[in-house]
Coordinates of C-alpha atoms and ligand atoms in Angstrom, one line a residue:
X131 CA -20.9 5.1 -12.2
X132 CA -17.9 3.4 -10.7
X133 CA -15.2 4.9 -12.7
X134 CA -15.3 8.4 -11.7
X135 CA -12.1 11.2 -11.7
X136 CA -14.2 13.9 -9.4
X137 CA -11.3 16.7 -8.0
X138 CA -11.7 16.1 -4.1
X139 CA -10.6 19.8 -4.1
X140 CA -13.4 21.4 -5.1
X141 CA -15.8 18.8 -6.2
X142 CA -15.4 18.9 -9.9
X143 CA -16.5 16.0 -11.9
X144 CA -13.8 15.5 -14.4
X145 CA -14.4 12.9 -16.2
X146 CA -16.4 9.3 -16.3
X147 CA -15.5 6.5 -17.5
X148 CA -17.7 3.1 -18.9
X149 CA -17.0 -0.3 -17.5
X150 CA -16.1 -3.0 -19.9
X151 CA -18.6 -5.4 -21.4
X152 CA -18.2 -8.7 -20.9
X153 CA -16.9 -9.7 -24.4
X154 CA -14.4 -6.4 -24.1
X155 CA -12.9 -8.4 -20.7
X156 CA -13.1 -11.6 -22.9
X157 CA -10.7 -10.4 -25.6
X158 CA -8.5 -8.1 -22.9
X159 CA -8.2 -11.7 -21.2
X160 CA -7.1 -13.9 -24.4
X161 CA -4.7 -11.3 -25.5
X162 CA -3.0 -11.6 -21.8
X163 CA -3.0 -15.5 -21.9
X164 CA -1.6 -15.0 -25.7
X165 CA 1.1 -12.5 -24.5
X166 CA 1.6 -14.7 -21.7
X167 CA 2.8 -17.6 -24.3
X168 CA 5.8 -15.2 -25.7
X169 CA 7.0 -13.4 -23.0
X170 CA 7.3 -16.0 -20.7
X171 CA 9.9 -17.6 -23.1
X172 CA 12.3 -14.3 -23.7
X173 CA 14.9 -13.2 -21.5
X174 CA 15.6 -11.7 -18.5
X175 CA 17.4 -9.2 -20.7
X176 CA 15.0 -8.8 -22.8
X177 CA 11.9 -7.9 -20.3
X178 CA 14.6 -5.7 -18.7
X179 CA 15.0 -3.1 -22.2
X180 CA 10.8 -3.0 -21.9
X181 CA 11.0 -2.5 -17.8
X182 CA 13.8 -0.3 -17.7
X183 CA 12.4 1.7 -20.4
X184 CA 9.1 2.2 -18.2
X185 CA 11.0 3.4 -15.5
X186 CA 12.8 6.3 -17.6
X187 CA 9.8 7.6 -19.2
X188 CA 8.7 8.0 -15.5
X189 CA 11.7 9.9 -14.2
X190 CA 11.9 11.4 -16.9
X191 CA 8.3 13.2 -16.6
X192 CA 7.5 13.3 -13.0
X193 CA 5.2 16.3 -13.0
X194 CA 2.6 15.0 -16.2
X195 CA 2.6 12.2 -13.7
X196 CA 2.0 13.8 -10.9
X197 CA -1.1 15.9 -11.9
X198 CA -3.9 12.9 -12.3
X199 CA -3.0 11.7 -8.7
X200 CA -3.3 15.6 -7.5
X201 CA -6.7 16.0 -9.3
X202 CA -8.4 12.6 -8.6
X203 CA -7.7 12.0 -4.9
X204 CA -6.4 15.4 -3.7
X205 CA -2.6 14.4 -3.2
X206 CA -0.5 17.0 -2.7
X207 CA 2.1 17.8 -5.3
X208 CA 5.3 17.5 -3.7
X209 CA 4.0 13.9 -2.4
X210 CA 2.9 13.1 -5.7
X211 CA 5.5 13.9 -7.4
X212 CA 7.7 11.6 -4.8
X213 CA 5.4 8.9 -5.5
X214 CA 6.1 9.1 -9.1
X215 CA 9.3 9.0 -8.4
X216 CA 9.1 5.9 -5.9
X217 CA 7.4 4.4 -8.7
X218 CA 10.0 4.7 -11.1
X219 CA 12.4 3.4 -8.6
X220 CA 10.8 0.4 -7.8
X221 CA 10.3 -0.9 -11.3
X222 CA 13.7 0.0 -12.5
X223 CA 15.1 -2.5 -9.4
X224 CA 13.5 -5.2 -10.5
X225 CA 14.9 -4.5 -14.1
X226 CA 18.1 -4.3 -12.7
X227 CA 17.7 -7.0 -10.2
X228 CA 15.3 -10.0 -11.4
X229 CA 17.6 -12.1 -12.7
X230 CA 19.7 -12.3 -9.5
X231 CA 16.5 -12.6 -7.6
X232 CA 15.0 -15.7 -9.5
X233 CA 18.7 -17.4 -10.5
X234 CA 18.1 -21.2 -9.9
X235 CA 19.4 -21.9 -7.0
X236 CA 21.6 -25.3 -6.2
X237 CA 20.5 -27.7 -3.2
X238 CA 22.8 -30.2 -1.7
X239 CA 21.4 -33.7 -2.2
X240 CA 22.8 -36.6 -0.7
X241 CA 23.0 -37.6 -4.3
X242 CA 22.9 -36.5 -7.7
X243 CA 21.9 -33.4 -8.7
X244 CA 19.3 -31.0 -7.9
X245 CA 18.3 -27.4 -8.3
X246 CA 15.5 -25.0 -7.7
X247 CA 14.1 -22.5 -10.6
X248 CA 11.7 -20.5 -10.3
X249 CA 9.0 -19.8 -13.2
X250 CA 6.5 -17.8 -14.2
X251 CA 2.7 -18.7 -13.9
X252 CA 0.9 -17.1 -16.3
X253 CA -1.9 -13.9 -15.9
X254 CA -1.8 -12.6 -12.1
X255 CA -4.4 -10.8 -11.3
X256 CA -4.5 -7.8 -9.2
X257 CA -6.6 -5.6 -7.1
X258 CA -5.1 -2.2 -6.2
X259 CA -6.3 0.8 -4.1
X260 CA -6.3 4.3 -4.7
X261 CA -4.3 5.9 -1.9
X262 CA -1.0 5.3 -3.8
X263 CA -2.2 4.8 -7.4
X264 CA 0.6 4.4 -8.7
X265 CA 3.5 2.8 -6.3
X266 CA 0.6 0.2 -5.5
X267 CA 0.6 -0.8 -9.6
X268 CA 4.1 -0.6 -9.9
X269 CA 5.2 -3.1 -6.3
X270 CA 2.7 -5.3 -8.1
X271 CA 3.4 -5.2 -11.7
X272 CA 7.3 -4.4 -12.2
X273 CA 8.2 -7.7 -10.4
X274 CA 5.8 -9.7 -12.1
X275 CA 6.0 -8.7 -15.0
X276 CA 10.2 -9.1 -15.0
X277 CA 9.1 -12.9 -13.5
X278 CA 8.0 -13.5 -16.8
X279 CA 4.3 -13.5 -15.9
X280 CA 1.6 -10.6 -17.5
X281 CA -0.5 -8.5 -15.3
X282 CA -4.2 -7.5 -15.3
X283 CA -5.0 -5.0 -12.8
X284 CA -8.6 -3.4 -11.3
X285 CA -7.8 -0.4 -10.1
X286 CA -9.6 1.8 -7.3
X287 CA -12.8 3.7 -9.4
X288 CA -11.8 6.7 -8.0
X289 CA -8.6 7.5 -10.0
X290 CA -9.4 6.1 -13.7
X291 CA -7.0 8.3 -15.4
X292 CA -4.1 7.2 -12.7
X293 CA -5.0 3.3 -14.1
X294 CA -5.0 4.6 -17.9
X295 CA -1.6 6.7 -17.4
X296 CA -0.1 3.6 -16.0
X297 CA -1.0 1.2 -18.9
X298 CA -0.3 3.8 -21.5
X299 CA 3.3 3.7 -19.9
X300 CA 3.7 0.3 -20.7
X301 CA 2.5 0.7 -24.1
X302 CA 5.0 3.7 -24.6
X303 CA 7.7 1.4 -22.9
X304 CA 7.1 -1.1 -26.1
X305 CA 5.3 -4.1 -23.8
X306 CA 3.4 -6.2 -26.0
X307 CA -0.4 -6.0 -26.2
X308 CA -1.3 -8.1 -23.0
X309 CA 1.6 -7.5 -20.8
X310 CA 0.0 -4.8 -18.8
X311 CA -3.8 -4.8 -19.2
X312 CA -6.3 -2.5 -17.1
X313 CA -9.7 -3.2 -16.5
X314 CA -12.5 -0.9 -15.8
X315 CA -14.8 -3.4 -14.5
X316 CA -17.5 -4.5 -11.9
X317 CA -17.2 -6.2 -8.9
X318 CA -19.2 -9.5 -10.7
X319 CA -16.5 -9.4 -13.7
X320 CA -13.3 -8.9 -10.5
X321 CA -15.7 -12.6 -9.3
X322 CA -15.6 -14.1 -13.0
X323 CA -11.5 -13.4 -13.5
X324 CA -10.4 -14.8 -10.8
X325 CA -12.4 -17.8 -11.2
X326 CA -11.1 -17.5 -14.8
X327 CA -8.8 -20.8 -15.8
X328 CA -6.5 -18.3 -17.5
X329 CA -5.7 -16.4 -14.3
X330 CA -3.3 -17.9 -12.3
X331 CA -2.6 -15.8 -9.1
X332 CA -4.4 -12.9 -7.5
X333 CA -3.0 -10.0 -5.3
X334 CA -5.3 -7.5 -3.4
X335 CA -4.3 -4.4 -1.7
X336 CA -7.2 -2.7 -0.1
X337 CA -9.4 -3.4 3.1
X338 CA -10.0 -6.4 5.2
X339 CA -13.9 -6.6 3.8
X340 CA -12.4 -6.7 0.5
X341 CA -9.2 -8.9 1.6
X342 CA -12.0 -11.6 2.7
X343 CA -14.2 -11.6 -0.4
X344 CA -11.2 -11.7 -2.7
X345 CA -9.4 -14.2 -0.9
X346 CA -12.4 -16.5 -0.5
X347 CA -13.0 -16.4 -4.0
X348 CA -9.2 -17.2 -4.8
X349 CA -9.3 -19.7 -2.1
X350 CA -12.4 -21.4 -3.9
X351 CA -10.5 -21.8 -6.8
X352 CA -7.4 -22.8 -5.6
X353 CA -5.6 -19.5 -6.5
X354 CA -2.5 -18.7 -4.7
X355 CA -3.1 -14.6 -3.3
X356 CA -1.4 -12.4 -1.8
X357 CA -3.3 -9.7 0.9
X358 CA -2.0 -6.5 2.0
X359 CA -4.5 -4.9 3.6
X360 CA -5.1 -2.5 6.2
X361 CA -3.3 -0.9 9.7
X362 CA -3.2 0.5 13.0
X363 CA 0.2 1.0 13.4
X364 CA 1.8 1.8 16.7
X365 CA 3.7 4.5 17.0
X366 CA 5.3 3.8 20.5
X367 CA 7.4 6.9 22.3
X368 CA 9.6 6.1 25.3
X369 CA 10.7 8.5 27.9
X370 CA 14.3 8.9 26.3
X371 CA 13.4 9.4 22.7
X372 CA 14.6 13.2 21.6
X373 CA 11.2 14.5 21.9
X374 CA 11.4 17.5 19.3
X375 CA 12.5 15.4 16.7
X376 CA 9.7 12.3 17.3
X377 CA 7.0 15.1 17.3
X378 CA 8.4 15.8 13.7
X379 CA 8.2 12.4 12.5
X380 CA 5.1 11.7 14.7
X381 CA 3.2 14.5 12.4
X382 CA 4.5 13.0 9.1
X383 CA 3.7 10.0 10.0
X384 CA 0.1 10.7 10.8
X385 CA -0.6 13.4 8.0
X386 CA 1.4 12.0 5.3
X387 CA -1.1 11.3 2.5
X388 CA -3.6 13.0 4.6
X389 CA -3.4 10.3 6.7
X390 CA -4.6 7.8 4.3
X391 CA -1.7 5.2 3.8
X392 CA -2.2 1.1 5.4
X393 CA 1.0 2.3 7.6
X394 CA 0.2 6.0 8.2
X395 CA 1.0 6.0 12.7
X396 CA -2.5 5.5 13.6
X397 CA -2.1 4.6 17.3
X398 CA 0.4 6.8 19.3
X399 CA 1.3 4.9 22.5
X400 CA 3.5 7.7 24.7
X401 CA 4.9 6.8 28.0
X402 CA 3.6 9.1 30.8
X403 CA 6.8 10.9 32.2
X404 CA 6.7 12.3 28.4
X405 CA 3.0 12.3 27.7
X406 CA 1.8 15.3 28.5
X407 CA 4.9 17.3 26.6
X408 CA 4.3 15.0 23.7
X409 CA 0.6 16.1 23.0
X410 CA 1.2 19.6 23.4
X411 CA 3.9 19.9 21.0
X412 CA 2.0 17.4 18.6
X413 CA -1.3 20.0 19.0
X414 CA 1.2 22.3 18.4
X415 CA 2.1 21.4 15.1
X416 CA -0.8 19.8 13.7
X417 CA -2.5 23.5 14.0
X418 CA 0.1 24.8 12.2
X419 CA -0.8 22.6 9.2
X420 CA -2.2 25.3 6.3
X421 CA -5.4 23.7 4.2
X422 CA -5.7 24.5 0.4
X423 CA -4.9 23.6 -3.2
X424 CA -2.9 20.3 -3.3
X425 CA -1.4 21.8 -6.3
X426 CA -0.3 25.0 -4.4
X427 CA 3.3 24.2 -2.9
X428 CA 2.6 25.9 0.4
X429 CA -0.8 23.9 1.2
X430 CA 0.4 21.4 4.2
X431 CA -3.1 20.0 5.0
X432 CA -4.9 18.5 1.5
X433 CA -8.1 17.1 1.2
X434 CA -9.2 13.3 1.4
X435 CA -9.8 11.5 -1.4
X436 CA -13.2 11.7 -1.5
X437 CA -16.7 13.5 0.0
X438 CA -17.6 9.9 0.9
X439 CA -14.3 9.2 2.6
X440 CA -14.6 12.5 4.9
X441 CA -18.1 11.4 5.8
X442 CA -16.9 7.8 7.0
X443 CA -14.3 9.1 9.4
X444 CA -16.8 12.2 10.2
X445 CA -19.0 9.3 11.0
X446 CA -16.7 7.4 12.8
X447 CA -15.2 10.3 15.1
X448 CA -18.9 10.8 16.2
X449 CA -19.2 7.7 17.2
X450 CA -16.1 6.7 19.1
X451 CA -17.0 10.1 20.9
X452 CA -20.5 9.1 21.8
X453 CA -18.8 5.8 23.1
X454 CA -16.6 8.1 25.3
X455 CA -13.4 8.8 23.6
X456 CA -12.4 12.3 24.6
X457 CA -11.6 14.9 21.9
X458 CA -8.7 16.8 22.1
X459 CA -8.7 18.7 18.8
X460 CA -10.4 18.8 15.5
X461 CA -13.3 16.4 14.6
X462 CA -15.2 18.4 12.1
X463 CA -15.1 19.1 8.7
X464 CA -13.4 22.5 7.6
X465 CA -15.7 25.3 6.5
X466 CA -14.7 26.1 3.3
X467 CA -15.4 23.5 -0.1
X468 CA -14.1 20.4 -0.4
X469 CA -13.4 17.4 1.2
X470 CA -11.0 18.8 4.3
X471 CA -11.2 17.5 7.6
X472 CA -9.7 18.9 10.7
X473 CA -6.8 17.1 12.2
X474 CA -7.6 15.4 14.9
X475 CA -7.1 13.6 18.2
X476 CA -8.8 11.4 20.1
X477 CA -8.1 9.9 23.8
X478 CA -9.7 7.8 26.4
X479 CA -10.4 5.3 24.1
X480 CA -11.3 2.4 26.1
X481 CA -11.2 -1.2 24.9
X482 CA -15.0 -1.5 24.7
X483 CA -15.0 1.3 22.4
X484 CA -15.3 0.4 19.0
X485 CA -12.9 2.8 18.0
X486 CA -10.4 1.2 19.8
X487 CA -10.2 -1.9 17.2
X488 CA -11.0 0.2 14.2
X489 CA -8.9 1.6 11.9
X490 CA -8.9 5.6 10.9
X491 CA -8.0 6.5 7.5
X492 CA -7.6 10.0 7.2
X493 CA -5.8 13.0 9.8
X494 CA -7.4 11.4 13.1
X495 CA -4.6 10.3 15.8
X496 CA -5.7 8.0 18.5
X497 CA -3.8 8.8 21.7
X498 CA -2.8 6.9 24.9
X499 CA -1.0 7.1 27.8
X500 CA 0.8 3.9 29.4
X501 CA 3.0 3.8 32.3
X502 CA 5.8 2.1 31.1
X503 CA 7.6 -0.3 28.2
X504 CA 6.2 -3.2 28.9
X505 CA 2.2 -1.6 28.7
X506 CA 3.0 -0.3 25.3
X507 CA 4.2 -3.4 24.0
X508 CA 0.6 -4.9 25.3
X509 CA -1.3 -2.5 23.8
X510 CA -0.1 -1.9 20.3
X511 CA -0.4 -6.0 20.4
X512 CA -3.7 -5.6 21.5
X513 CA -5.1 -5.1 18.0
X514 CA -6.7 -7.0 15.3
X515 CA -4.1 -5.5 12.9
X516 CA -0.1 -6.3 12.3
X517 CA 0.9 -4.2 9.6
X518 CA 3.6 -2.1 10.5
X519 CA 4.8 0.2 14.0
X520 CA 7.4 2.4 15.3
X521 CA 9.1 2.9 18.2
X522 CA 10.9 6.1 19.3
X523 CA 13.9 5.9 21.8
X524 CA 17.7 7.0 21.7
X525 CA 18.7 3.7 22.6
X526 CA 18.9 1.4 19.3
X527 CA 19.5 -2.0 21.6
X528 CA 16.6 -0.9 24.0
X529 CA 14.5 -0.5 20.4
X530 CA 15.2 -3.3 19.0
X531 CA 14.0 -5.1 21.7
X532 CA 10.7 -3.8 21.4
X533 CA 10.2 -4.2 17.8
X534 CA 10.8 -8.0 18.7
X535 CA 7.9 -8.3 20.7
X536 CA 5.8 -6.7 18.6
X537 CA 3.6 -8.7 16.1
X538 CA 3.2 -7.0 13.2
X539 CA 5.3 -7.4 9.4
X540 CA 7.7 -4.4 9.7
X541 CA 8.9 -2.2 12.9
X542 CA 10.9 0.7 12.1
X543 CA 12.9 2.7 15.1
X544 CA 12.8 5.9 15.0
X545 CA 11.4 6.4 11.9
X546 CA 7.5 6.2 11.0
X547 CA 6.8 2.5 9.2
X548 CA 7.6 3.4 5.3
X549 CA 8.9 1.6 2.4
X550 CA 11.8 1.3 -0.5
X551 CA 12.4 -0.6 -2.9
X552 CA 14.8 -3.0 -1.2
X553 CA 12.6 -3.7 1.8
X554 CA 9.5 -5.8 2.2
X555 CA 6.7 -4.6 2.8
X556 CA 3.4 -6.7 4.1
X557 CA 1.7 -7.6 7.5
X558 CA 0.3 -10.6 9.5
X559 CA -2.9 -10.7 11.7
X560 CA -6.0 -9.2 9.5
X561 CA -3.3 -6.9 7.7
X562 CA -3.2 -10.1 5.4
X563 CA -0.2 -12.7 4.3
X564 CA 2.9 -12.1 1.5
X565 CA 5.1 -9.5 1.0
X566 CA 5.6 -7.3 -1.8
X567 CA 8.9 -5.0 -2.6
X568 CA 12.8 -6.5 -1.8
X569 CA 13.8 -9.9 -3.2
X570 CA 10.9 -11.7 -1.5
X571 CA 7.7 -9.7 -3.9
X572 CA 9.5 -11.3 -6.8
X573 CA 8.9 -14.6 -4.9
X574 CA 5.3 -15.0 -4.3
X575 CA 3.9 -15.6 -7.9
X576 CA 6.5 -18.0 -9.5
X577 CA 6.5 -22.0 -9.6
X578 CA 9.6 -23.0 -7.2
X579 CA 10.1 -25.7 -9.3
X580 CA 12.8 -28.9 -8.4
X581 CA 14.6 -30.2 -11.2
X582 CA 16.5 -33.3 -9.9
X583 CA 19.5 -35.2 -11.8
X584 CA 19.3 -39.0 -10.8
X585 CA 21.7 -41.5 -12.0
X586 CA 19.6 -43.7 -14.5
X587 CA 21.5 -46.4 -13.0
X588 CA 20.2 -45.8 -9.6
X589 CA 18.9 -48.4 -7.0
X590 CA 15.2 -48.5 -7.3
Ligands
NAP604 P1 -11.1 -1.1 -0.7 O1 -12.4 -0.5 -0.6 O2 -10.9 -2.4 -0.2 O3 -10.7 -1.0 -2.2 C1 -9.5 -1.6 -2.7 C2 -9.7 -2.2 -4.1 O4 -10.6 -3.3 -3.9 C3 -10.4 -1.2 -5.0 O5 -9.9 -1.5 -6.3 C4 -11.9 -1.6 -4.9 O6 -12.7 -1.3 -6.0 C5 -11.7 -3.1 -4.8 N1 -12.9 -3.8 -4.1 C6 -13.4 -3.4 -3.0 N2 -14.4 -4.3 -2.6 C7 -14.4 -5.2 -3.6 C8 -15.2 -6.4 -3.9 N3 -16.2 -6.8 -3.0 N4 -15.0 -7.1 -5.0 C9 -14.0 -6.7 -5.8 N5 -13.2 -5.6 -5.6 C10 -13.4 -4.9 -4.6 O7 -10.0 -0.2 0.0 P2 -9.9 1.4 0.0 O8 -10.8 1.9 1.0 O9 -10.0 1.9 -1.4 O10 -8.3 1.5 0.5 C11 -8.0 1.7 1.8 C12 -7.7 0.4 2.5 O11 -6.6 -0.2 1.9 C13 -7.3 0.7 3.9 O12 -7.8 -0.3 4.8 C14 -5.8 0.6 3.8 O13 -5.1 0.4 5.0 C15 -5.6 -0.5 2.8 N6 -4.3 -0.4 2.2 C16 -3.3 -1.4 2.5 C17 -2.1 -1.4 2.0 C18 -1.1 -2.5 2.3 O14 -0.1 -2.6 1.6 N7 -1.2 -3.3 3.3 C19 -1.7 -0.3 1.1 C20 -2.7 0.6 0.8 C21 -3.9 0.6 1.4 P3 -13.6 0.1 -6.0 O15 -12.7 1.2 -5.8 O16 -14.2 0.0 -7.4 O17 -14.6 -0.1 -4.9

């Protein structure tokens, strides 16, 4: 069964949830390419009453939010709760800003007239993960749909109810049928609507494996897509950085989420005058991290998502130890129910250790010592991956610099990666191509169209 709500917590199956049949995904389709039709043609102001009114009922009832994303993939509250409310505040900025966004914008031709607008394409398909189930739906779907485009979205099986909640919201909002559509469907059907006529672009947000698959089917069809997939992020500490304050950000970055976000600090690179006093306050407070009841305000250390994500990393810790990573603390599961893992460091990872290239999704820190600057900058380049990174130093100039010579999508200083509204968010490398969020998500799924105004009396 793919659509499954089973409480990571305990592991309580809480409900299930049947795929559709073909001819159910054949009318959810025609209804979107219907809807399409209509609300491609209304206003800016219009779509803005439906999108803004989305964003309101979300504000306004941030804990009934909250609880599916606590119960299906172990979130803790006060992080679910601020997910809701990112949520809300990313859709109501592209009500508010759209039209600004997409305003046609006037070129300078040697003659005559000309001008760009940008238009909607029709159904956009996309392919979300669980790990943020709702900011993920709403970076994809609030810009789209104010672009005048309709959404159809396969959510992650593990949080059904998340991906029902969200399209009722739309519903409630007063979206017409086929604006926001969810599908409960099977890798084959994901295969048939993106080869679908009807669908026009496709967005993925998930893994490499699946980044490859979906793109390659996309690409067969000549599908413009979008791919934000996964991280290793840097998270780079130089010998001037105030260290009690990194060690704060350094465990929030690793254990927000439980570790499972694309940009969660996966790879801290520490400069050796400060290495030593790094670890030990970062051992320091990752022990202090309480498990228990995501619910429960004064639990610091939730589960993962699911008992088949804790045995992956399990799995993988095991392994990058048996190819001679060192480990410093945790590795194991936690003896009591549920899906809770220790957290965790690893060092001596050489390059020929698979771990090295991998990445860790979950509380696992890979740690490394470097002598200087310049060796950090080569090793958090030396990675498959470009997603995001961070670099930790009192002196902005000095960080900047670094963040310039690192090849990845976003560098924060001081400051784990992380995201708003108002900035873009995507990576290069395998961490995939396009951005989502800021005035450039708005960008990627609309026909840039030239409309030029020629004197009819022109020289042929
Ligand atoms: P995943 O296995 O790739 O799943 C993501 C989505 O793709 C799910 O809806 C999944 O459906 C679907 N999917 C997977 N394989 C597919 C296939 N062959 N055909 C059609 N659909 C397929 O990723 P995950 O493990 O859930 O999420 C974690 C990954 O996402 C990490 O690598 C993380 O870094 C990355 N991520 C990236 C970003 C970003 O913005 N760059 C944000 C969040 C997460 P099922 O659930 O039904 O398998």
């Amino acid at each position: 069964m793919t659509y499954q709500s089973v409480n990571p917590y305990n592991g309580e199956t809480l409900k299930t949830f049947d795929e559709l049949t073909d001819s159910q995904l054949e009318a959810a389709m025609e209804t979107a390419a219907t809807c399409f039709e209509s609300w491609r043609n209304i206003s800016f102001a219009e779509r803005a009453v439906v999108v803004s009114k989305a964003a309101e009922i979300m504000h306004s009832r941030v804990d009934e939010f909250a609880l599916p994303v606590v119960l299906e993939m172990g979130k803790l509250v006060d992080q679910a709760r601020g997910e809701v409310t990112l949520s809300a505040d990313i859709i109501h900025y592209y009500a508010k800003n759209a039209e600004r966004f997409l305003a046609p914008r006037r070129l300078e031709p040697s003659s005559g007239e000309a001008e760009i607008t940008s238009n909607p394409l029709g159904v956009i398909f996309g392919v979300e993960p669980w790990n943020f189930p709702y900011y993920q739906l709403a970076r994809f779907a609030a810009p789209n749909l104010m672009a005048g485009n309709v959404v159809m979205v396969k959510h992650a099986g593990c949080v059904p109810q998340c991906a029902i909640a969200f399209e009722d919201l739309w519903r409630e909002a007063g979206a017409p049928a086929g604006a926001y559509t969810n599908l409960l469907i099977s890798y084959d059907q994901v295969n048939n609507v993106i080869g679908d006529p009807r669908v026009k672009g496709v967005a993925l947000t998930g893994s490499v494996e699946a980044g490859k698959i979906v793109a390659a089917r996309a690409g067969l069809n000549l599908k413009k897509s979008t791919m934000e997939l996964g991280g290793s992020d840097a998270f780079i500490v130089l010998e001037d950085a105030d260290l009690d304050k990194t060690v704060q950000w350094a465990v929030w970055g690793k254990m927000n989420n439980t570790g499972q976000c694309c940009v969660a600090a996966k790879r801290f690179i520490v400069v050796d005058e400060v290495a030593d006093r790094f670890l030990e306050k970062f051992q320091m407070a990752l022990r202090a991290l309480k498990p228990g009841d995501p619910m429960d305000q004064a639990t610091t250390l939730g589960p993962l998502s699911t008992e088949s994500a804790l045995i992956t990393l399990l799995d993988q810790v095991s392994r990058a130890v048996d190819k001679g990573a060192t480990l410093v603390m945790g590795g194991k599961r936690i003896d009591r129910p549920g899906a809770f893992m220790q957290p965790t460091i690893l060092t001596d990872i050489e390059p020929d250790n698979p771990a090295f290239r991998e990445e860790f999704f979950g509380p696992v820190a890979l740690f490394f010592r470097v002598k200087n600057e310049d060796e950090a900058v080569a090793l958090a380049n030396d990675s498959e991956f470009g997603l995001g990174g961070s670099v930790f130093t009192a002196d902005i100039a000095r960080g900047k610099c670094v963040a310039n010579r690192i090849d990845t999508g976003m560098m924060f200083i001081n400051h784990p990666t992380w995201t708003a509204p108002d900035l873009p968010f995507g990576g290069v490398k395998n961490s995939g191509y396009g951005r989502e969020l800021s005035s450039m998500g708005i960008q990627e799924f609309v026909n840039k169209k030239l409309v030029r105004v020629a004197s009819i009396d022109a020289p042929a």
